[in-house]
């Protein structure tokens, strides 16, 4: 049995992890090691992984229930477990800057937690980089746990009891059109603004671009608070920018990190990443 070796990436969170081949069968002991590392570090970067879709889905299933990718589910009702991130279609052809799918993915350039707009938000996202870009195209992460820890006690008292409405249409329709059936499949949902990791008791803000409003607050006050919390969470020193290498597998904890993609020239570069998500354990309420 190999042992995971974790080297920190940022003072607040993140580790580069070696000592495991994710493309090979993974033992339950190793899965428990990955779970513990997720709770501890929030972001795990596994370099040089010989990944396949089959192995990625096996890993995803060992961590929990694979999430049905929401765009396909919403548009067609079909369950698929992979999303393709980047600008390469299934037949290998490249989409440029003006392609609809490239424009649609610009929504990922806003700070967010994946699937926070779902009634059951996700636990983790797993993304493998098959083709990565040489300039731009980083994924940036920040810890909303460190951000909570850095709030003063008055702000903690303010945010602790609050709930916020997450709304995909709110965040994404200004960026690119959302298919009507997809929109209808994602009614706004309320989640606690402060979440607690059940394993270690650590608390974090649950904020980002999908958050439309604070439940029970007026528009301006609500917007001011949410914008202030995102600015506080994402200040420059708090950011870890992951510059992708080919064959990186990255796992991020959507319960307590927010992330965003950085721009790249899709006319020039090929970017192909395969993504799965694991369903979380907490349910919000439909608003
Ligand atoms: C995502 C995402 C950012 C990126 O796939 O969930 O936010 O760098 N991607 O493409
Ligand atoms: Mn994302």
Tab-separated table of C-alpha atoms and ligand atoms in Angstrom:
chain	number	residue	atom	x	y	z
A	1	UNK	CA	0.000	0.000	0.000
A	2	UNK	CA	1.325	3.415	-0.879
A	3	UNK	CA	0.966	6.376	1.415
A	4	UNK	CA	-0.227	9.773	0.266
A	5	UNK	CA	2.401	12.475	0.514
A	6	UNK	CA	0.985	15.996	0.713
A	7	UNK	CA	3.060	19.105	0.084
A	8	UNK	CA	1.229	22.366	0.859
A	9	UNK	CA	0.553	24.781	-2.005
A	10	UNK	CA	-0.618	27.890	-0.146
A	11	UNK	CA	-0.638	29.002	3.496
A	12	UNK	CA	-4.422	28.702	3.654
A	13	UNK	CA	-5.124	25.484	1.748
A	14	UNK	CA	-4.102	23.146	-1.042
A	15	UNK	CA	-1.621	20.285	-1.419
A	16	UNK	CA	0.320	18.611	-4.165
A	17	UNK	CA	-0.248	14.910	-3.615
A	18	UNK	CA	2.022	12.056	-4.661
A	19	UNK	CA	2.179	8.386	-3.733
A	20	UNK	CA	-0.930	7.205	-5.571
A	21	UNK	CA	-1.851	6.171	-9.115
A	22	UNK	CA	-5.430	7.318	-9.616
A	23	UNK	CA	-5.688	5.432	-12.909
A	24	UNK	CA	-5.212	2.122	-11.051
A	25	UNK	CA	-7.722	0.447	-8.734
A	26	UNK	CA	-7.850	2.392	-5.473
A	27	UNK	CA	-8.249	0.687	-2.090
A	28	UNK	CA	-10.741	1.773	0.558
A	29	UNK	CA	-7.802	2.732	2.769
A	30	UNK	CA	-6.525	5.041	0.032
A	31	UNK	CA	-10.010	6.516	-0.412
A	32	UNK	CA	-10.127	7.281	3.301
A	33	UNK	CA	-6.724	8.954	2.906
A	34	UNK	CA	-8.072	11.092	0.061
A	35	UNK	CA	-11.171	12.011	2.088
A	36	UNK	CA	-9.015	13.050	5.031
A	37	UNK	CA	-6.773	15.092	2.730
A	38	UNK	CA	-9.853	16.796	1.252
A	39	UNK	CA	-11.024	17.767	4.760
A	40	UNK	CA	-7.550	19.011	5.639
A	41	UNK	CA	-6.378	20.740	2.440
A	42	UNK	CA	-9.562	21.401	0.374
A	43	UNK	CA	-7.595	21.313	-2.910
A	44	UNK	CA	-5.562	18.307	-4.030
A	45	UNK	CA	-3.323	18.362	-7.110
A	46	UNK	CA	-2.134	14.928	-8.263
A	47	UNK	CA	0.517	15.349	-10.972
A	48	UNK	CA	1.354	12.853	-13.737
A	49	UNK	CA	-1.768	10.709	-13.558
A	50	UNK	CA	-2.514	8.185	-16.301
A	51	UNK	CA	-6.239	8.846	-16.186
A	52	UNK	CA	-9.094	7.402	-18.227
A	53	UNK	CA	-12.811	8.168	-18.064
A	54	UNK	CA	-13.376	4.702	-16.640
A	55	UNK	CA	-10.854	5.225	-13.831
A	56	UNK	CA	-12.164	8.732	-13.134
A	57	UNK	CA	-15.728	7.488	-12.798
A	58	UNK	CA	-14.538	4.670	-10.506
A	59	UNK	CA	-12.727	7.196	-8.296
A	60	UNK	CA	-15.769	9.477	-8.322
A	61	UNK	CA	-18.047	6.595	-7.288
A	62	UNK	CA	-15.700	5.584	-4.479
A	63	UNK	CA	-15.957	9.098	-3.059
A	64	UNK	CA	-19.765	9.107	-3.188
A	65	UNK	CA	-22.609	9.413	-5.651
A	66	UNK	CA	-21.522	10.753	-9.057
A	67	UNK	CA	-23.492	13.893	-9.872
A	68	UNK	CA	-25.593	14.027	-13.031
A	69	UNK	CA	-24.093	16.826	-15.131
A	70	UNK	CA	-26.683	19.600	-14.828
A	71	UNK	CA	-26.617	21.049	-18.344
A	72	UNK	CA	-27.471	17.775	-20.090
A	73	UNK	CA	-29.852	16.760	-17.315
A	74	UNK	CA	-31.695	20.055	-17.565
A	75	UNK	CA	-31.876	20.188	-21.340
A	76	UNK	CA	-32.709	16.566	-22.091
A	77	UNK	CA	-33.389	14.717	-18.841
A	78	UNK	CA	-30.475	12.409	-19.638
A	79	UNK	CA	-27.950	11.508	-16.923
A	80	UNK	CA	-24.311	11.835	-17.928
A	81	UNK	CA	-21.547	11.953	-15.366
A	82	UNK	CA	-18.893	13.865	-17.293
A	83	UNK	CA	-18.583	17.430	-18.384
A	84	UNK	CA	-15.894	18.436	-20.854
A	85	UNK	CA	-14.193	21.646	-19.820
A	86	UNK	CA	-12.328	23.606	-22.486
A	87	UNK	CA	-12.693	23.971	-26.214
A	88	UNK	CA	-12.386	20.488	-27.708
A	89	UNK	CA	-15.453	18.612	-28.881
A	90	UNK	CA	-15.981	14.847	-28.746
A	91	UNK	CA	-14.635	14.423	-32.289
A	92	UNK	CA	-11.428	16.251	-31.340
A	93	UNK	CA	-12.166	19.463	-33.209
A	94	UNK	CA	-11.324	22.811	-31.624
A	95	UNK	CA	-13.831	25.567	-30.802
A	96	UNK	CA	-12.515	29.108	-31.076
A	97	UNK	CA	-13.211	32.255	-29.092
A	98	UNK	CA	-16.515	32.975	-30.816
A	99	UNK	CA	-18.025	29.478	-30.445
A	100	UNK	CA	-21.178	29.236	-28.324
A	101	UNK	CA	-19.590	26.713	-25.945
A	102	UNK	CA	-16.545	28.955	-25.402
A	103	UNK	CA	-18.800	31.898	-24.601
A	104	UNK	CA	-20.941	29.767	-22.324
A	105	UNK	CA	-17.904	28.681	-20.311
A	106	UNK	CA	-16.996	32.307	-19.652
A	107	UNK	CA	-19.456	31.990	-16.769
A	108	UNK	CA	-16.787	29.852	-15.075
A	109	UNK	CA	-14.575	32.941	-14.966
A	110	UNK	CA	-16.744	34.306	-12.144
A	111	UNK	CA	-15.898	33.121	-8.608
A	112	UNK	CA	-18.161	30.194	-7.762
A	113	UNK	CA	-18.635	26.888	-6.003
A	114	UNK	CA	-19.690	24.162	-8.447
A	115	UNK	CA	-23.352	23.203	-8.235
A	116	UNK	CA	-24.011	25.537	-5.279
A	117	UNK	CA	-27.268	26.368	-7.100
A	118	UNK	CA	-28.525	22.806	-6.757
A	119	UNK	CA	-30.777	21.680	-3.958
A	120	UNK	CA	-27.977	19.321	-2.961
A	121	UNK	CA	-24.699	21.090	-3.783
A	122	UNK	CA	-21.648	19.042	-4.605
A	123	UNK	CA	-19.012	17.681	-2.246
A	124	UNK	CA	-16.047	17.697	-4.619
A	125	UNK	CA	-15.207	18.232	-8.271
A	126	UNK	CA	-12.625	16.015	-9.969
A	127	UNK	CA	-10.995	17.410	-13.104
A	128	UNK	CA	-8.326	15.785	-15.240
A	129	UNK	CA	-6.296	17.812	-17.732
A	130	UNK	CA	-5.721	15.941	-21.008
A	131	UNK	CA	-4.765	19.009	-23.034
A	132	UNK	CA	-3.818	22.253	-21.335
A	133	UNK	CA	-2.946	25.711	-22.561
A	134	UNK	CA	0.483	27.338	-22.550
A	135	UNK	CA	-0.701	30.849	-21.708
A	136	UNK	CA	-3.654	31.789	-19.468
A	137	UNK	CA	-6.250	29.145	-18.660
A	138	UNK	CA	-5.250	28.811	-15.013
A	139	UNK	CA	-7.895	27.887	-12.476
A	140	UNK	CA	-7.770	30.099	-9.386
A	141	UNK	CA	-8.902	28.939	-5.956
A	142	UNK	CA	-9.481	30.593	-2.578
A	143	UNK	CA	-10.464	29.176	0.780
A	144	UNK	CA	-13.791	30.421	2.092
A	145	UNK	CA	-12.797	28.693	5.352
A	146	UNK	CA	-9.753	30.948	5.802
A	147	UNK	CA	-12.033	33.840	4.834
A	148	UNK	CA	-14.485	32.949	7.605
A	149	UNK	CA	-11.634	32.609	10.093
A	150	UNK	CA	-10.448	36.111	9.152
A	151	UNK	CA	-13.824	37.778	9.752
A	152	UNK	CA	-14.006	39.839	12.895
A	153	UNK	CA	-16.399	38.682	15.567
A	154	UNK	CA	-19.051	41.278	14.642
A	155	UNK	CA	-19.141	40.001	11.064
A	156	UNK	CA	-19.270	36.388	12.235
A	157	UNK	CA	-22.226	37.206	14.437
A	158	UNK	CA	-23.823	38.961	11.459
A	159	UNK	CA	-23.415	36.114	8.965
A	160	UNK	CA	-23.796	33.057	11.216
A	161	UNK	CA	-27.611	32.933	11.216
A	162	UNK	CA	-28.138	33.961	7.582
A	163	UNK	CA	-29.287	32.010	4.561
A	164	UNK	CA	-28.661	33.022	0.968
A	165	UNK	CA	-30.415	32.243	-2.295
A	166	UNK	CA	-28.321	30.592	-5.016
A	167	UNK	CA	-29.712	31.008	-8.508
A	168	UNK	CA	-28.058	29.729	-11.694
A	169	UNK	CA	-30.178	31.888	-13.970
A	170	UNK	CA	-29.185	34.969	-11.988
A	171	UNK	CA	-25.470	34.299	-12.345
A	172	UNK	CA	-25.284	32.823	-15.810
A	173	UNK	CA	-27.964	34.348	-18.014
A	174	UNK	CA	-26.060	37.685	-18.163
A	175	UNK	CA	-23.052	35.775	-19.551
A	176	UNK	CA	-24.702	33.532	-22.147
A	177	UNK	CA	-28.227	32.319	-22.910
A	178	UNK	CA	-29.478	29.482	-20.697
A	179	UNK	CA	-31.659	26.875	-22.424
A	180	UNK	CA	-35.266	27.246	-21.122
A	181	UNK	CA	-35.531	23.610	-20.013
A	182	UNK	CA	-32.184	23.894	-18.245
A	183	UNK	CA	-33.321	27.090	-16.524
A	184	UNK	CA	-36.585	25.478	-15.446
A	185	UNK	CA	-34.698	22.537	-13.937
A	186	UNK	CA	-32.800	24.795	-11.537
A	187	UNK	CA	-35.191	26.749	-9.305
A	188	UNK	CA	-33.478	29.083	-6.801
A	189	UNK	CA	-32.413	27.381	-3.589
A	190	UNK	CA	-31.497	28.673	-0.121
A	191	UNK	CA	-28.366	27.484	1.706
A	192	UNK	CA	-26.764	28.561	4.957
A	193	UNK	CA	-24.299	31.406	4.394
A	194	UNK	CA	-21.959	29.732	6.882
A	195	UNK	CA	-21.312	26.013	6.548
A	196	UNK	CA	-19.623	23.632	8.951
A	197	UNK	CA	-17.542	20.647	7.899
A	198	UNK	CA	-19.083	17.771	9.891
A	199	UNK	CA	-15.724	15.966	10.103
A	200	UNK	CA	-13.568	18.649	11.658
A	201	UNK	CA	-16.015	21.356	12.709
A	202	UNK	CA	-14.294	23.993	10.547
A	203	UNK	CA	-16.648	26.729	9.364
A	204	UNK	CA	-16.666	28.610	6.085
A	205	UNK	CA	-18.562	31.158	4.055
A	206	UNK	CA	-20.661	29.764	1.203
A	207	UNK	CA	-20.543	32.640	-1.267
A	208	UNK	CA	-19.874	33.303	-4.943
A	209	UNK	CA	-21.472	34.427	-8.162
A	210	UNK	CA	-24.462	32.089	-7.917
A	211	UNK	CA	-25.570	33.816	-4.727
A	212	UNK	CA	-28.389	36.185	-5.589
A	213	UNK	CA	-29.530	37.533	-2.237
A	214	UNK	CA	-29.629	37.140	1.521
A	215	UNK	CA	-32.940	35.656	2.614
A	216	UNK	CA	-35.100	38.323	4.240
A	217	UNK	CA	-32.821	41.248	3.371
A	218	UNK	CA	-33.559	44.145	1.037
A	219	UNK	CA	-31.849	44.346	-2.335
A	220	UNK	CA	-29.179	46.960	-1.702
A	221	UNK	CA	-28.138	45.792	1.761
A	222	UNK	CA	-28.104	42.218	0.572
A	223	UNK	CA	-25.956	43.004	-2.470
A	224	UNK	CA	-23.549	45.087	-0.415
A	225	UNK	CA	-23.002	42.320	2.114
A	226	UNK	CA	-22.550	39.602	-0.508
A	227	UNK	CA	-20.151	41.707	-2.577
A	228	UNK	CA	-18.183	42.581	0.537
A	229	UNK	CA	-17.906	38.921	1.565
A	230	UNK	CA	-16.724	37.863	-1.904
A	231	UNK	CA	-14.169	40.690	-1.996
A	232	UNK	CA	-12.961	39.708	1.482
A	233	UNK	CA	-12.706	36.042	0.448
A	234	UNK	CA	-10.917	36.605	-2.860
A	235	UNK	CA	-8.290	39.214	-2.018
A	236	UNK	CA	-5.093	38.645	-4.001
A	237	UNK	CA	-2.961	37.094	-1.232
A	238	UNK	CA	-5.627	34.458	-0.624
A	239	UNK	CA	-5.560	33.128	-4.197
A	240	UNK	CA	-3.759	30.026	-5.399
A	241	UNK	CA	-3.623	29.989	-9.216
A	242	UNK	CA	-3.291	26.492	-10.614
A	243	UNK	CA	-1.399	26.532	-13.915
A	244	UNK	CA	-2.385	23.194	-15.414
A	245	UNK	CA	0.132	20.641	-16.585
A	246	UNK	CA	-0.901	17.787	-18.845
A	247	UNK	CA	-2.059	14.806	-16.749
A	248	UNK	CA	-2.877	16.770	-13.609
A	249	UNK	CA	-5.844	15.368	-11.741
A	250	UNK	CA	-7.281	17.982	-9.396
A	251	UNK	CA	-9.888	17.464	-6.685
A	252	UNK	CA	-11.486	20.506	-5.084
A	253	UNK	CA	-13.840	20.741	-2.121
A	254	UNK	CA	-16.880	22.729	-3.222
A	255	UNK	CA	-18.149	22.950	0.335
A	256	UNK	CA	-15.436	25.399	1.334
A	257	UNK	CA	-13.496	26.634	-1.726
A	258	UNK	CA	-14.539	28.964	-4.487
A	259	UNK	CA	-12.746	29.028	-7.812
A	260	UNK	CA	-12.751	30.657	-11.226
A	261	UNK	CA	-11.206	29.979	-14.624
A	262	UNK	CA	-8.890	32.516	-16.196
A	263	UNK	CA	-9.180	33.573	-19.828
A	264	UNK	CA	-7.166	31.999	-22.627
A	265	UNK	CA	-7.064	32.329	-26.385
A	266	UNK	CA	-9.301	29.514	-27.624
A	267	UNK	CA	-8.383	30.281	-31.243
A	268	UNK	CA	-4.780	29.498	-30.440
A	269	UNK	CA	-4.806	26.815	-27.742
A	270	UNK	CA	-6.412	23.418	-27.230
A	271	UNK	CA	-7.799	22.827	-23.730
A	272	UNK	CA	-9.492	19.522	-22.900
A	273	UNK	CA	-10.345	18.546	-19.366
A	274	UNK	CA	-12.784	15.922	-18.183
A	275	UNK	CA	-14.810	16.641	-15.106
A	276	UNK	CA	-16.944	14.700	-12.652
A	277	UNK	CA	-18.555	15.806	-9.406
A	278	UNK	CA	-19.647	13.990	-6.263
A	279	UNK	CA	-23.044	14.740	-4.719
A	280	UNK	CA	-22.838	16.413	-1.301
A	281	UNK	CA	-24.580	15.485	1.929
A	282	UNK	CA	-26.487	18.667	2.738
A	283	UNK	CA	-29.791	19.744	1.266
A	284	UNK	CA	-30.883	23.344	0.866
A	285	UNK	CA	-34.468	24.415	0.433
A	286	UNK	CA	-36.169	25.435	-2.768
A	287	UNK	CA	-36.915	29.107	-2.546
B	1	LIG	C1	-15.264	24.260	-13.771
B	1	LIG	C2	-14.617	25.554	-13.758
B	1	LIG	C3	-12.677	26.729	-14.466
B	1	LIG	C4	-11.707	26.596	-15.572
B	1	LIG	O1	-14.993	23.495	-14.702
B	1	LIG	O2	-16.024	23.965	-12.863
B	1	LIG	O3	-15.009	26.402	-13.040
B	1	LIG	O4	-10.522	26.880	-15.328
B	1	LIG	N1	-13.578	25.672	-14.559
B	1	LIG	O5	-12.126	26.209	-16.661
B	2	LIG	MN1	-16.440	25.504	-11.653
